[in-house]
Amino acid sequence: MLNHEINKAFRTRLEKGGAVLMPGAANALAARIIADLGFEAIYLSGAGLTNTYLGMPDLGFISLPEIAQHTATIRDTTDLPIVVDADTGFGNALNVRHTIRTLERAGASAIQLEDQVNPKRCGHFSGKDVVDIGEARSRIKAAVDARQDPNLLIIARTDARATQGFAAAIERAQAFIEDGADITFVEAPESLEEIRNIPAQLKGTPQLVNLVVGGRTPILALEELDRMGFSLVLYANVALQGAIYGMQAALGQLKSDGALDEAGPVASFKERQRLVNKPLFDELEKRYADS
């Protein structure tokens, strides 16, 4: 599918209603597994990309070219919508404009911007801060104006809950809606009451909730979040945390036993090749050799 067709279908899906369960992918292989398991959308996590690509914590080390490269790579592997974490947009409103144009060309279906100061940090870390409301709103206005495809979605995230309180975070989300954001995202609510109040107080605009395993936000069932009115239920780094667990298990057994075969805690060689679509390349190789 062409990207504008994917974007239109994603917007239509969200307008239809019902929460979309969306895992995060830090690379193209994770994206293939997410698609293979039948999920409806993929989230390119800035934190996950920083952890896997750089081996560093989510403290603002990743750059726009690196995010764009991984967006394009994931787009080449799947027709699922890709929601791309663009951090703060990498500067002022003019930088945000460039960020939106770059990631749209790379294949994003939705682009998430936040109101943290530069350099940003993980939304579930201590010590973060947000820019003033005027600067935050200018980022969203610039993002809305910059998109070429009207079906590209702009997701406005606020981290103000941690520094200014829940009411201030809701006020910022309401302002972002006025500025044209298609979806808002109040990061790191800390209670069931706060989670419930997000869609209740921001009616008429789709809401994203981020469930971080081990983070600040209580984990709730998809069905409950759907009833509350959330449109996107994000597990940004479950795939990454699962991969870490699996690598530690497999490599720990290899270290202790000195050998490991397919009876160990690993995917089979055949399954690995299936996931990276080797049969397709075998067929292409045969086709071009015969021509």
Short mmCIF file of C-alpha atoms in Angstrom, two decimals:
data_model
loop_
_atom_site.label_atom_id
_atom_site.label_comp_id
_atom_site.label_asym_id
_atom_site.label_seq_id
_atom_site.Cartn_x
_atom_site.Cartn_y
_atom_site.Cartn_z
CA MET A 1 0.00 0.00 0.00
CA LEU A 2 1.04 3.59 -0.56
CA ASN A 3 1.65 5.58 2.59
CA HIS A 4 -1.24 7.99 2.04
CA GLU A 5 -3.57 4.98 1.78
CA ILE A 6 -2.21 3.56 5.06
CA ASN A 7 -2.66 6.95 6.73
CA LYS A 8 -6.24 7.29 5.53
CA ALA A 9 -7.10 3.77 6.69
CA PHE A 10 -5.57 4.48 10.11
CA ARG A 11 -7.56 7.68 10.55
CA THR A 12 -10.72 5.81 9.51
CA ARG A 13 -9.97 3.03 12.01
CA LEU A 14 -9.64 5.51 14.88
CA GLU A 15 -12.84 7.32 13.84
CA LYS A 16 -14.65 3.98 13.88
CA GLY A 17 -14.01 3.68 17.62
CA GLY A 18 -12.73 0.92 19.84
CA ALA A 19 -9.29 0.96 21.42
CA VAL A 20 -6.28 -0.05 19.30
CA LEU A 21 -3.67 -2.07 21.21
CA MET A 22 -0.33 -0.81 19.93
CA PRO A 23 3.07 -2.33 20.80
CA GLY A 24 6.32 -0.48 20.30
CA ALA A 25 9.09 -1.61 17.98
CA ALA A 26 12.68 -0.49 18.27
CA ASN A 27 13.72 -2.02 14.93
CA ALA A 28 12.39 -3.65 11.79
CA LEU A 29 12.55 -7.20 13.17
CA ALA A 30 10.33 -6.25 16.11
CA ALA A 31 7.97 -4.58 13.64
CA ARG A 32 7.77 -7.80 11.61
CA ILE A 33 6.88 -9.80 14.71
CA ILE A 34 4.20 -7.26 15.70
CA ALA A 35 2.67 -7.47 12.22
CA ASP A 36 2.96 -11.25 12.16
CA LEU A 37 0.98 -11.49 15.40
CA GLY A 38 -1.89 -9.47 13.97
CA PHE A 39 -1.63 -6.13 15.77
CA GLU A 40 -3.18 -3.10 14.06
CA ALA A 41 -0.41 -0.51 14.44
CA ILE A 42 3.25 -0.12 15.39
CA TYR A 43 4.87 2.52 17.58
CA LEU A 44 8.50 3.49 16.92
CA SER A 45 9.70 4.21 20.44
CA GLY A 46 12.38 6.83 20.94
CA ALA A 47 13.33 5.18 24.22
CA GLY A 48 13.47 1.74 22.64
CA LEU A 49 15.52 3.02 19.72
CA THR A 50 17.96 4.73 22.09
CA ASN A 51 18.29 1.58 24.20
CA THR A 52 18.78 -0.83 21.29
CA TYR A 53 20.63 1.30 18.75
CA LEU A 54 22.90 3.18 21.13
CA GLY A 55 22.80 1.03 24.26
CA MET A 56 22.04 4.20 26.25
CA PRO A 57 19.18 5.45 28.45
CA ASP A 58 16.35 7.64 27.15
CA LEU A 59 17.94 11.00 27.92
CA GLY A 60 17.70 12.76 24.57
CA PHE A 61 20.60 11.08 22.75
CA ILE A 62 18.74 9.99 19.60
CA SER A 63 18.57 12.33 16.60
CA LEU A 64 16.14 13.01 13.76
CA PRO A 65 18.19 11.26 11.04
CA GLU A 66 18.37 8.09 13.14
CA ILE A 67 14.60 8.14 13.76
CA ALA A 68 13.91 8.80 10.08
CA GLN A 69 16.19 5.94 9.02
CA HIS A 70 14.42 3.48 11.31
CA THR A 71 10.99 4.77 10.25
CA ALA A 72 11.84 4.13 6.60
CA THR A 73 13.22 0.68 7.39
CA ILE A 74 10.09 -0.31 9.28
CA ARG A 75 7.86 1.11 6.54
CA ASP A 76 9.67 -1.14 4.08
CA THR A 77 8.78 -4.21 6.14
CA THR A 78 5.05 -3.66 6.80
CA ASP A 79 1.89 -1.91 5.67
CA LEU A 80 0.77 -1.31 9.25
CA PRO A 81 0.42 2.30 10.41
CA ILE A 82 3.58 3.56 12.13
CA VAL A 83 3.24 6.01 15.02
CA VAL A 84 6.62 7.71 15.38
CA ASP A 85 7.93 9.18 18.61
CA ALA A 86 9.63 12.44 17.57
CA ASP A 87 10.51 13.57 21.10
CA THR A 88 10.39 17.39 21.30
CA GLY A 89 10.66 17.91 17.55
CA PHE A 90 14.36 18.67 18.03
CA GLY A 91 14.14 22.39 18.63
CA ASN A 92 11.79 25.32 18.03
CA ALA A 93 8.79 25.54 15.73
CA LEU A 94 10.99 25.69 12.62
CA ASN A 95 12.80 22.53 13.69
CA VAL A 96 9.41 20.88 14.29
CA ARG A 97 8.36 21.76 10.74
CA HIS A 98 11.49 20.06 9.39
CA THR A 99 10.92 17.05 11.66
CA ILE A 100 7.35 16.54 10.43
CA ARG A 101 8.35 16.84 6.76
CA THR A 102 11.24 14.42 7.24
CA LEU A 103 9.27 11.74 9.09
CA GLU A 104 6.28 12.01 6.77
CA ARG A 105 8.56 11.31 3.81
CA ALA A 106 10.07 8.40 5.73
CA GLY A 107 6.67 6.72 6.10
CA ALA A 108 5.12 7.84 9.39
CA SER A 109 1.35 7.57 9.75
CA ALA A 110 1.28 9.60 12.96
CA ILE A 111 3.94 11.73 14.64
CA GLN A 112 4.11 12.34 18.38
CA LEU A 113 5.56 15.56 19.82
CA GLU A 114 6.00 16.40 23.48
CA ASP A 115 6.34 19.56 25.54
CA GLN A 116 9.52 18.72 27.45
CA VAL A 117 12.60 20.93 27.45
CA ASN A 118 15.65 19.89 25.46
CA PRO A 119 17.27 17.49 26.10
CA LYS A 120 14.21 15.43 26.99
CA ARG A 121 14.11 12.33 29.16
CA CYS A 122 11.86 9.29 29.52
CA GLY A 123 8.39 10.26 30.70
CA HIS A 124 8.68 7.86 33.62
CA PHE A 125 12.04 9.24 34.83
CA SER A 126 12.42 11.83 37.58
CA GLY A 127 13.92 15.23 36.85
CA LYS A 128 12.07 16.13 33.64
CA ASP A 129 10.64 19.58 32.93
CA VAL A 130 8.37 21.16 30.35
CA VAL A 131 8.64 24.33 28.26
CA ASP A 132 6.21 27.20 28.78
CA ILE A 133 2.77 26.80 27.27
CA GLY A 134 3.43 29.27 24.47
CA GLU A 135 6.43 27.36 23.17
CA ALA A 136 4.60 24.06 23.57
CA ARG A 137 1.67 25.32 21.52
CA SER A 138 3.95 26.69 18.82
CA ARG A 139 5.35 23.19 18.30
CA ILE A 140 1.89 21.74 17.69
CA LYS A 141 0.82 24.59 15.40
CA ALA A 142 3.96 24.16 13.33
CA ALA A 143 3.43 20.39 13.14
CA VAL A 144 -0.15 20.75 11.94
CA ASP A 145 0.87 23.27 9.28
CA ALA A 146 3.86 21.21 8.11
CA ARG A 147 2.15 17.98 7.09
CA GLN A 148 1.56 17.36 3.41
CA ASP A 149 -0.95 14.53 3.78
CA PRO A 150 -4.05 15.71 5.69
CA ASN A 151 -4.46 12.15 7.02
CA LEU A 152 -1.07 12.22 8.76
CA LEU A 153 -1.99 12.38 12.45
CA ILE A 154 -0.35 14.77 14.92
CA ILE A 155 -0.17 13.43 18.48
CA ALA A 156 0.44 16.05 21.17
CA ARG A 157 1.96 14.72 24.35
CA THR A 158 2.28 16.62 27.61
CA ASP A 159 4.61 15.69 30.47
CA ALA A 160 3.22 18.41 32.74
CA ARG A 161 1.63 15.90 35.13
CA ALA A 162 4.99 15.34 36.82
CA THR A 163 5.94 19.01 37.23
CA GLN A 164 2.72 21.05 37.33
CA GLY A 165 0.06 18.55 38.33
CA PHE A 166 -2.75 16.67 36.62
CA ALA A 167 -5.02 19.70 36.10
CA ALA A 168 -2.25 21.58 34.29
CA ALA A 169 -1.63 18.58 32.06
CA ILE A 170 -5.30 18.48 31.08
CA GLU A 171 -5.24 22.22 30.36
CA ARG A 172 -2.26 21.75 28.07
CA ALA A 173 -3.94 18.88 26.24
CA GLN A 174 -7.03 21.05 25.72
CA ALA A 175 -4.86 23.82 24.30
CA PHE A 176 -3.16 21.37 21.93
CA ILE A 177 -6.57 20.26 20.68
CA GLU A 178 -7.40 23.92 19.94
CA ASP A 179 -4.15 24.11 17.97
CA GLY A 180 -5.17 21.22 15.73
CA ALA A 181 -3.72 18.10 17.37
CA ASP A 182 -5.56 14.99 16.20
CA ILE A 183 -4.77 12.94 19.33
CA THR A 184 -3.57 13.96 22.77
CA PHE A 185 -1.42 12.01 25.18
CA VAL A 186 -1.19 12.86 28.88
CA GLU A 187 1.97 11.07 29.95
CA ALA A 188 2.43 9.20 33.24
CA PRO A 189 -0.91 9.50 35.07
CA GLU A 190 -0.40 7.96 38.48
CA SER A 191 -3.81 6.64 39.55
CA LEU A 192 -6.93 4.95 38.25
CA GLU A 193 -8.85 8.18 38.84
CA GLU A 194 -6.42 10.19 36.72
CA ILE A 195 -6.53 7.65 33.91
CA ARG A 196 -10.33 7.68 33.92
CA ASN A 197 -10.44 11.48 33.90
CA ILE A 198 -8.30 11.90 30.77
CA PRO A 199 -10.92 10.85 28.20
CA ALA A 200 -13.71 12.16 30.43
CA GLN A 201 -12.27 15.67 30.38
CA LEU A 202 -11.02 15.63 26.78
CA LYS A 203 -14.15 14.38 25.04
CA GLY A 204 -14.34 14.48 21.27
CA THR A 205 -10.62 13.95 20.64
CA PRO A 206 -8.90 10.54 20.58
CA GLN A 207 -6.67 9.85 23.57
CA LEU A 208 -3.53 7.72 23.90
CA VAL A 209 -2.56 6.03 27.15
CA ASN A 210 0.97 4.72 27.66
CA LEU A 211 1.35 1.65 29.87
CA VAL A 212 4.97 1.21 30.92
CA VAL A 213 5.67 -2.11 32.60
CA GLY A 214 7.38 -1.09 35.84
CA GLY A 215 6.56 2.61 35.30
CA ARG A 216 4.38 5.16 37.09
CA THR A 217 1.02 4.37 35.45
CA PRO A 218 -1.19 1.54 36.75
CA ILE A 219 -1.65 -1.33 34.26
CA LEU A 220 -5.29 -1.81 33.27
CA ALA A 221 -6.98 -4.26 30.92
CA LEU A 222 -7.58 -3.24 27.31
CA GLU A 223 -11.33 -3.73 27.74
CA GLU A 224 -11.45 -1.34 30.69
CA LEU A 225 -9.45 1.33 28.87
CA ASP A 226 -11.73 0.90 25.86
CA ARG A 227 -14.78 1.50 28.05
CA MET A 228 -13.16 4.63 29.44
CA GLY A 229 -12.86 5.97 25.90
CA PHE A 230 -9.18 5.62 24.98
CA SER A 231 -8.39 5.19 21.29
CA LEU A 232 -4.78 4.01 21.51
CA VAL A 233 -3.38 1.77 24.25
CA LEU A 234 0.39 1.85 23.99
CA TYR A 235 2.89 -0.67 25.32
CA ALA A 236 5.94 1.15 24.00
CA ASN A 237 8.67 -1.23 25.14
CA VAL A 238 7.14 -4.58 26.05
CA ALA A 239 8.81 -6.15 23.00
CA LEU A 240 12.16 -4.71 24.08
CA GLN A 241 11.78 -5.84 27.68
CA GLY A 242 10.74 -9.29 26.46
CA ALA A 243 13.76 -9.42 24.15
CA ILE A 244 16.10 -8.50 27.00
CA TYR A 245 14.55 -11.25 29.14
CA GLY A 246 14.90 -13.78 26.31
CA MET A 247 18.50 -12.84 25.50
CA GLN A 248 19.47 -13.09 29.15
CA ALA A 249 17.83 -16.52 29.41
CA ALA A 250 19.43 -17.89 26.22
CA LEU A 251 22.86 -16.43 26.81
CA GLY A 252 22.80 -17.36 30.48
CA GLN A 253 22.13 -20.98 29.54
CA LEU A 254 24.88 -20.87 26.92
CA LYS A 255 27.32 -19.49 29.48
CA SER A 256 26.46 -22.09 32.10
CA ASP A 257 26.24 -25.12 29.76
CA GLY A 258 28.85 -24.17 27.15
CA ALA A 259 26.49 -25.25 24.35
CA LEU A 260 22.96 -24.48 23.12
CA ASP A 261 20.72 -26.07 20.50
CA GLU A 262 17.12 -25.58 19.37
CA ALA A 263 15.91 -27.30 22.54
CA GLY A 264 17.07 -24.22 24.42
CA PRO A 265 15.10 -20.98 24.96
CA VAL A 266 15.52 -19.83 21.35
CA ALA A 267 13.40 -19.54 18.23
CA SER A 268 14.23 -22.16 15.61
CA PHE A 269 16.47 -21.36 12.64
CA LYS A 270 13.46 -21.95 10.39
CA GLU A 271 11.29 -19.52 12.33
CA ARG A 272 13.98 -16.87 12.23
CA GLN A 273 14.16 -17.13 8.43
CA ARG A 274 10.36 -17.00 8.12
CA LEU A 275 10.17 -13.80 10.13
CA VAL A 276 12.71 -12.03 7.93
CA ASN A 277 10.82 -13.20 4.81
CA LYS A 278 13.58 -15.35 3.34
CA PRO A 279 11.14 -17.38 1.17
CA LEU A 280 10.29 -14.17 -0.71
CA PHE A 281 13.95 -13.51 -1.48
CA ASP A 282 14.44 -17.12 -2.55
CA GLU A 283 11.58 -16.69 -5.02
CA LEU A 284 12.92 -13.35 -6.28
CA GLU A 285 16.38 -14.84 -6.73
CA LYS A 286 14.89 -17.69 -8.76
CA ARG A 287 12.77 -15.32 -10.86
CA TYR A 288 15.66 -13.06 -11.81
CA ALA A 289 18.03 -15.98 -12.43
CA ASP A 290 15.55 -17.37 -14.98
CA SER A 291 15.04 -14.08 -16.79
#
